[in-house]
PDB file of C-alpha atoms in Angstrom:
ATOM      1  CA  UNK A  78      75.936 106.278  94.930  1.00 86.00           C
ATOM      2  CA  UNK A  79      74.009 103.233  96.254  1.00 82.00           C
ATOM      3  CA  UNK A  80      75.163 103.396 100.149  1.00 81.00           C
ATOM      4  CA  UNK A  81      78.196 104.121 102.055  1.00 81.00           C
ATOM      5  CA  UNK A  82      80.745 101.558 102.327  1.00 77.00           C
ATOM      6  CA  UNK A  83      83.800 100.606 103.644  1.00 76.00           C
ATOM      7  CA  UNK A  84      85.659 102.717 100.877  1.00 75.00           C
ATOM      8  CA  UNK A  85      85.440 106.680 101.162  1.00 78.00           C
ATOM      9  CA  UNK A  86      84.205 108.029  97.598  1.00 88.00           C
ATOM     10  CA  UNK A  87      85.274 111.332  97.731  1.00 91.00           C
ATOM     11  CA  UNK A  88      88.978 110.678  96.645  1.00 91.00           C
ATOM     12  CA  UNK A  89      87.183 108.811  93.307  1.00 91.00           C
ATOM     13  CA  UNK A  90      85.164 111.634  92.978  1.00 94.00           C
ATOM     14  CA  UNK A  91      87.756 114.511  93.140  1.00 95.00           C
ATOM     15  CA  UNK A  92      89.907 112.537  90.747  1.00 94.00           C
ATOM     16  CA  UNK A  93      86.641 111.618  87.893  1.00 95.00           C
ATOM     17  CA  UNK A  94      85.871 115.467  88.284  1.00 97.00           C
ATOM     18  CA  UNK A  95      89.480 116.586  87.774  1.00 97.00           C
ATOM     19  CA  UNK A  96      90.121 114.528  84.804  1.00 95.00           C
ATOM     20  CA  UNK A  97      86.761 115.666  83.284  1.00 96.00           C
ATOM     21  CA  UNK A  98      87.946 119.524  84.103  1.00 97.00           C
ATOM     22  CA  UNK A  99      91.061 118.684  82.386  1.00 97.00           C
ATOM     23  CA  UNK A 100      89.377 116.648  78.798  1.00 96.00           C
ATOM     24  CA  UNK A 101      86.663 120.324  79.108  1.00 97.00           C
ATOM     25  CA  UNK A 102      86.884 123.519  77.432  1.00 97.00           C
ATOM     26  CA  UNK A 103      88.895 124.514  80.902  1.00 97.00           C
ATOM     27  CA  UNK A 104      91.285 121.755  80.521  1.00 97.00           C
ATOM     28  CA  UNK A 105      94.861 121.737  78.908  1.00 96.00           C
ATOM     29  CA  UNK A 106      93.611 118.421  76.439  1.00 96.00           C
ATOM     30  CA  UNK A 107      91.773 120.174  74.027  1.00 94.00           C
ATOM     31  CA  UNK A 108      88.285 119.843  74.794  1.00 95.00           C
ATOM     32  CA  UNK A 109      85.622 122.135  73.162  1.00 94.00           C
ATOM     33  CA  UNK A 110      83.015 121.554  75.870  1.00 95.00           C
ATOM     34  CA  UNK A 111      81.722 122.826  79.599  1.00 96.00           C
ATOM     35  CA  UNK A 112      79.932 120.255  81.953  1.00 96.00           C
ATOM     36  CA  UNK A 113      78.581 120.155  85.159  1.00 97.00           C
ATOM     37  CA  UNK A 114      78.851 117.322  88.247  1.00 97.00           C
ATOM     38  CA  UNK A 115      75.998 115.432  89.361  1.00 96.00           C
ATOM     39  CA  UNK A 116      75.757 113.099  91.301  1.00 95.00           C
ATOM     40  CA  UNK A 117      72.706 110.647  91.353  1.00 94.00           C
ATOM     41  CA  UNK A 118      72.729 108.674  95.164  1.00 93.00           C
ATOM     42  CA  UNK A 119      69.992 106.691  96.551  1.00 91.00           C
ATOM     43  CA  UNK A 120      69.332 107.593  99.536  1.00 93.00           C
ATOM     44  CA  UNK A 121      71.080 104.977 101.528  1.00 91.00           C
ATOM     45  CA  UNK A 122      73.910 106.921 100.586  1.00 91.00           C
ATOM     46  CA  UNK A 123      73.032 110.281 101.469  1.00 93.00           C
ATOM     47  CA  UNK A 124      76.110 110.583 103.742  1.00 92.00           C
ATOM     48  CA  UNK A 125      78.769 109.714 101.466  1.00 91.00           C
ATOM     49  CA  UNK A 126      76.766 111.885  98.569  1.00 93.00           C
ATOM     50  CA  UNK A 127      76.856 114.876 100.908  1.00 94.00           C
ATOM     51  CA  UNK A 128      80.781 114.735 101.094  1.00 93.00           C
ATOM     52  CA  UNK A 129      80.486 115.682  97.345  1.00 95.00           C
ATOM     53  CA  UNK A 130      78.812 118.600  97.948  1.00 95.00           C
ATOM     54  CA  UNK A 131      82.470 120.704  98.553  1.00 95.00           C
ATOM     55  CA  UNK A 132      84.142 119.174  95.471  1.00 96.00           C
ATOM     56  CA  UNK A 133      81.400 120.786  93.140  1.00 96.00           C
ATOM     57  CA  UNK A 134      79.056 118.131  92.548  1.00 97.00           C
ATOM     58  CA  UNK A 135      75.237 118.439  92.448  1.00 96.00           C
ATOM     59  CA  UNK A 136      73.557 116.314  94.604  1.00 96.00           C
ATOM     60  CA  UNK A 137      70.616 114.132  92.973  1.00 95.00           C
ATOM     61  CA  UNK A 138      68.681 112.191  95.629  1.00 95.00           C
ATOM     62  CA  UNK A 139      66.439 109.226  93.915  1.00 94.00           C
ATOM     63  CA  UNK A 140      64.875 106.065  94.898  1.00 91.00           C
ATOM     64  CA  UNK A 141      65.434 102.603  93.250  1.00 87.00           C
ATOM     65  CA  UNK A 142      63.375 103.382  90.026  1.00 87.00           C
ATOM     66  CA  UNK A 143      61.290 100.189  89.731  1.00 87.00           C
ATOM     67  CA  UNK A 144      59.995  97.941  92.290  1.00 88.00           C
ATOM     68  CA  UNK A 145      61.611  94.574  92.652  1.00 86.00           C
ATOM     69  CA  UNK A 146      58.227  92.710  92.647  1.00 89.00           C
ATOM     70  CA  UNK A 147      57.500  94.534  88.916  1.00 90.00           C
ATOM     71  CA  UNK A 148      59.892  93.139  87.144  1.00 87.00           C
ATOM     72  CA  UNK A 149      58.597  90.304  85.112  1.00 91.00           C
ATOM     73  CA  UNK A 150      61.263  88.565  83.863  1.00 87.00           C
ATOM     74  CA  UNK A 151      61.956  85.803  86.460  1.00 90.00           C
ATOM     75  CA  UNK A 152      65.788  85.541  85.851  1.00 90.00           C
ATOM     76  CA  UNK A 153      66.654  89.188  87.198  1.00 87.00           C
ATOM     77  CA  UNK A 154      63.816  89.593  89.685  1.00 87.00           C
ATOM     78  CA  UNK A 155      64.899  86.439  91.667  1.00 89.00           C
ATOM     79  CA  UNK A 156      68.568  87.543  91.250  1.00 87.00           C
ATOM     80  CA  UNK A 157      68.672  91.168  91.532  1.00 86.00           C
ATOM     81  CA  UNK A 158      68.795  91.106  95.228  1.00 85.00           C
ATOM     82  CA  UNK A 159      72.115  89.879  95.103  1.00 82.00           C
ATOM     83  CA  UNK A 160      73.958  91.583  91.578  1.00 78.00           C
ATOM     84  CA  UNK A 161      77.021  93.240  91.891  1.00 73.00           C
ATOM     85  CA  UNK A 162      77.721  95.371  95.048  1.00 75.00           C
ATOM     86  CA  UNK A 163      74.466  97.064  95.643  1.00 83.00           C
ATOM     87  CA  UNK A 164      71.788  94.631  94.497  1.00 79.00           C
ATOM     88  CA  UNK A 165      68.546  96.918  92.837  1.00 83.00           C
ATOM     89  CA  UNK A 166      69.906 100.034  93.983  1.00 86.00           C
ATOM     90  CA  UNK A 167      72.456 100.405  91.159  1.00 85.00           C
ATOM     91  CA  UNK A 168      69.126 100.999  89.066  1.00 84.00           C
ATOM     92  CA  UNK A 169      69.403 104.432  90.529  1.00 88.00           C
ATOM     93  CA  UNK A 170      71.708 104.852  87.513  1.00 88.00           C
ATOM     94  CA  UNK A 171      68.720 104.963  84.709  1.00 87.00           C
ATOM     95  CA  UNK A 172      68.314 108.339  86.557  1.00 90.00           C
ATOM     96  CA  UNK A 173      70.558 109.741  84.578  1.00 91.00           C
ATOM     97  CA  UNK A 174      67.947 109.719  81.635  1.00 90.00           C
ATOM     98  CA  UNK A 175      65.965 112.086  83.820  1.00 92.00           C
ATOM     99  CA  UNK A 176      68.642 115.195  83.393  1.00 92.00           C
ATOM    100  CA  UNK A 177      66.921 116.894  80.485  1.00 92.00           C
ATOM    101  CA  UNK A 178      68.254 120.261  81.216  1.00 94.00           C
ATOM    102  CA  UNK A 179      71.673 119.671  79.218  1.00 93.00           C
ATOM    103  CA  UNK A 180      71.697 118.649  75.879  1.00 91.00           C
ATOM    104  CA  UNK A 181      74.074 115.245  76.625  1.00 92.00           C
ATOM    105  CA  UNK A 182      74.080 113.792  79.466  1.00 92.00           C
ATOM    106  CA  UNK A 183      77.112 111.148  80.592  1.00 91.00           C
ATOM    107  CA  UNK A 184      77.249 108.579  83.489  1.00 90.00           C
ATOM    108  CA  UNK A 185      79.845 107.171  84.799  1.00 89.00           C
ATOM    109  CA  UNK A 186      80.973 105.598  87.929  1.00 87.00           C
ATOM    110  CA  UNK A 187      83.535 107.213  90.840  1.00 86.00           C
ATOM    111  CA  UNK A 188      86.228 104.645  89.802  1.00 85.00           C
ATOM    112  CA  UNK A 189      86.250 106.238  86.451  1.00 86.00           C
ATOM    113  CA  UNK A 190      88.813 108.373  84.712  1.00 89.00           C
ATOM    114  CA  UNK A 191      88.271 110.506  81.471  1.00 91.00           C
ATOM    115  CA  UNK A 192      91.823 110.156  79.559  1.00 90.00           C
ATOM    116  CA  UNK A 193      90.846 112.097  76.771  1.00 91.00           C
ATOM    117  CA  UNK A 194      88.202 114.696  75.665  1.00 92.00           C
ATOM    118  CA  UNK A 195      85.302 113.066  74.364  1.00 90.00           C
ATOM    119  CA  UNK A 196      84.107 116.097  71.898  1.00 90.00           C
ATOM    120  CA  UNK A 197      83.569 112.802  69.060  1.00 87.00           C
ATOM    121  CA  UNK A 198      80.909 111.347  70.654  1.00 86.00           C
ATOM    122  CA  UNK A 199      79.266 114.309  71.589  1.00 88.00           C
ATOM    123  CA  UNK A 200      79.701 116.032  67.953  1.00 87.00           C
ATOM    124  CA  UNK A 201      78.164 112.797  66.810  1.00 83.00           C
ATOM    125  CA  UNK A 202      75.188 113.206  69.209  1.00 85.00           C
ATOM    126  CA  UNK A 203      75.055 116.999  68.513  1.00 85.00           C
ATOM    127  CA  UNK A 204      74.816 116.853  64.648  1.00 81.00           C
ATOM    128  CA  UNK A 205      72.062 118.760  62.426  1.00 70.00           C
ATOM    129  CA  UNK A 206      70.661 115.558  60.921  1.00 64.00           C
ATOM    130  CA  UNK A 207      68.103 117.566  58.721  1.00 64.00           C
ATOM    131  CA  UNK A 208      70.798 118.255  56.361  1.00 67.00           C
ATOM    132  CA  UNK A 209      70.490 114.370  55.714  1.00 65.00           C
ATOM    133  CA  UNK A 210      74.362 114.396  55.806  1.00 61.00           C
ATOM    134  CA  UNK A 211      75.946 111.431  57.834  1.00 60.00           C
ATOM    135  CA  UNK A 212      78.658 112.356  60.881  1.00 63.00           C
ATOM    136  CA  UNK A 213      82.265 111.922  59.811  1.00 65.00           C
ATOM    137  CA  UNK A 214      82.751 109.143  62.774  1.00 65.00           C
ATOM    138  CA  UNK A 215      86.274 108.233  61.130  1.00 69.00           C
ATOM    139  CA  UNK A 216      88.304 109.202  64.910  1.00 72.00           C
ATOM    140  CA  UNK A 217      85.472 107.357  66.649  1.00 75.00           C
ATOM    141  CA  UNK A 218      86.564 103.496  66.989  1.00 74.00           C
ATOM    142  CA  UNK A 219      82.942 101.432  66.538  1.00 76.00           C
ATOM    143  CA  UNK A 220      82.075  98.087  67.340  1.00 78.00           C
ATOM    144  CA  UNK A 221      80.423  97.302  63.614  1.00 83.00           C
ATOM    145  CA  UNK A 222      82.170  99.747  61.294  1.00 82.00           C
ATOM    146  CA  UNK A 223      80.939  98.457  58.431  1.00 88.00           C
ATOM    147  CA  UNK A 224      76.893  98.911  59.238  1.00 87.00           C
ATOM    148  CA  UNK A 225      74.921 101.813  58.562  1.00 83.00           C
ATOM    149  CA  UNK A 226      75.368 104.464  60.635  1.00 78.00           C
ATOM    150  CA  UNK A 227      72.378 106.120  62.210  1.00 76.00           C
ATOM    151  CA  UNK A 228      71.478 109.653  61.419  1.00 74.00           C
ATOM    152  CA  UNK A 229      70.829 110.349  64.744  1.00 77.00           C
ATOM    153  CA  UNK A 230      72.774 109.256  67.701  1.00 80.00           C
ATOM    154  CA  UNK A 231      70.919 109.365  71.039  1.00 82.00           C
ATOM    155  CA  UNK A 232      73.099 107.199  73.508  1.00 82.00           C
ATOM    156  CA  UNK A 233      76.260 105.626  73.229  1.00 79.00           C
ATOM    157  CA  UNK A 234      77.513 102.947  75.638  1.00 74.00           C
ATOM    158  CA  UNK A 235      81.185 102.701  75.958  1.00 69.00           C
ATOM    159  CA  UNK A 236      83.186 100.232  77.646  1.00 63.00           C
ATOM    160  CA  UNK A 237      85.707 101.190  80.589  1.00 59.00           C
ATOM    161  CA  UNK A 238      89.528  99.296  81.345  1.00 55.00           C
ATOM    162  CA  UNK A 239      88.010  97.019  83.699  1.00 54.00           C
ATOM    163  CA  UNK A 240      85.438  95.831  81.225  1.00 52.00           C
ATOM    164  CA  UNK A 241      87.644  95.119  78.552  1.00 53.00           C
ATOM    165  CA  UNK A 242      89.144  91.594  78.746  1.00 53.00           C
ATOM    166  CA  UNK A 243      93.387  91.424  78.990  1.00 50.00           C
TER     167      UNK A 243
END
């Protein structure tokens, strides 16, 4: 949560943690795992985050993790400012990498919706690679099927509807 806008976030919220609930072990789709809510809001959107607080979520207060005038690539430090809807605050989302109490960890945004249980990817991220034997990832649909798959699997970045073109 970069800020509080125009649109409330709560409704987005109750709806991403209800169809996570429902894809969990506690759901009726078959999941095999728990979770837990976070969510990760910077603090010019400490009063929107705090309406999250009743629905179950954990509230993460962070700053922007790096400093505009730090980044040395010219291209996104002159253009930052002005990406997407919340300029250099939507870095706040690389704080997600800082949640080491949980063995996965998955971000996603309040206009999100989890369809299905998503026990694959984190079997696939879970897996005993000492025993040198590869993850079945036949039910998981990858972008390069053909290439050697890793032995271990330590993030996976997965497109949402409004990513994929019609």
């Amino acid at each position: 949560i970069t800020g509080c806008g125009s649109d409330p976030i709560t409704e987005g919220a109750a709806v991403l943690k209800h169809s996570i609930h429902l894809a969990s072990v506690h759901g009726n789709l078959g999941g095999r795992y728990d979770y837990k809510m976070y969510a990760i809001y910077h603090p010019d959107g400490e009063k929107c985050a705090k309406t999250l607080e009743s629905l179950g979520y954990t509230l993460v207060r962070r700053e922007t993790p790096v400093a505009v005038e730090q980044i040395k690539g010219d291209f996104l430090r002159s253009r930052i400012h002005n990406n997407g809807c919340c300029g250099e605050r939507e870095l706040v989302k690389l704080e997600a990498y800082t949640l080491t109490d949980h063995p996965v960890v998955v971000h996603m945004d309040l206009d999100t919706m989890v369809l299905k249980p998503l026990d694959s990817l984190f079997d696939w991220m879970l897996t005993d690679t000492s025993k040198n034997t590869p993850y079945d990832s036949s039910d998981i649909g990858l972008q390069w099927p053909d290439a050697e798959q890793p032995k271990k699997v330590n993030a996976f970045f997965t497109r949402d509807y409004n990513m994929v073109p019609p």
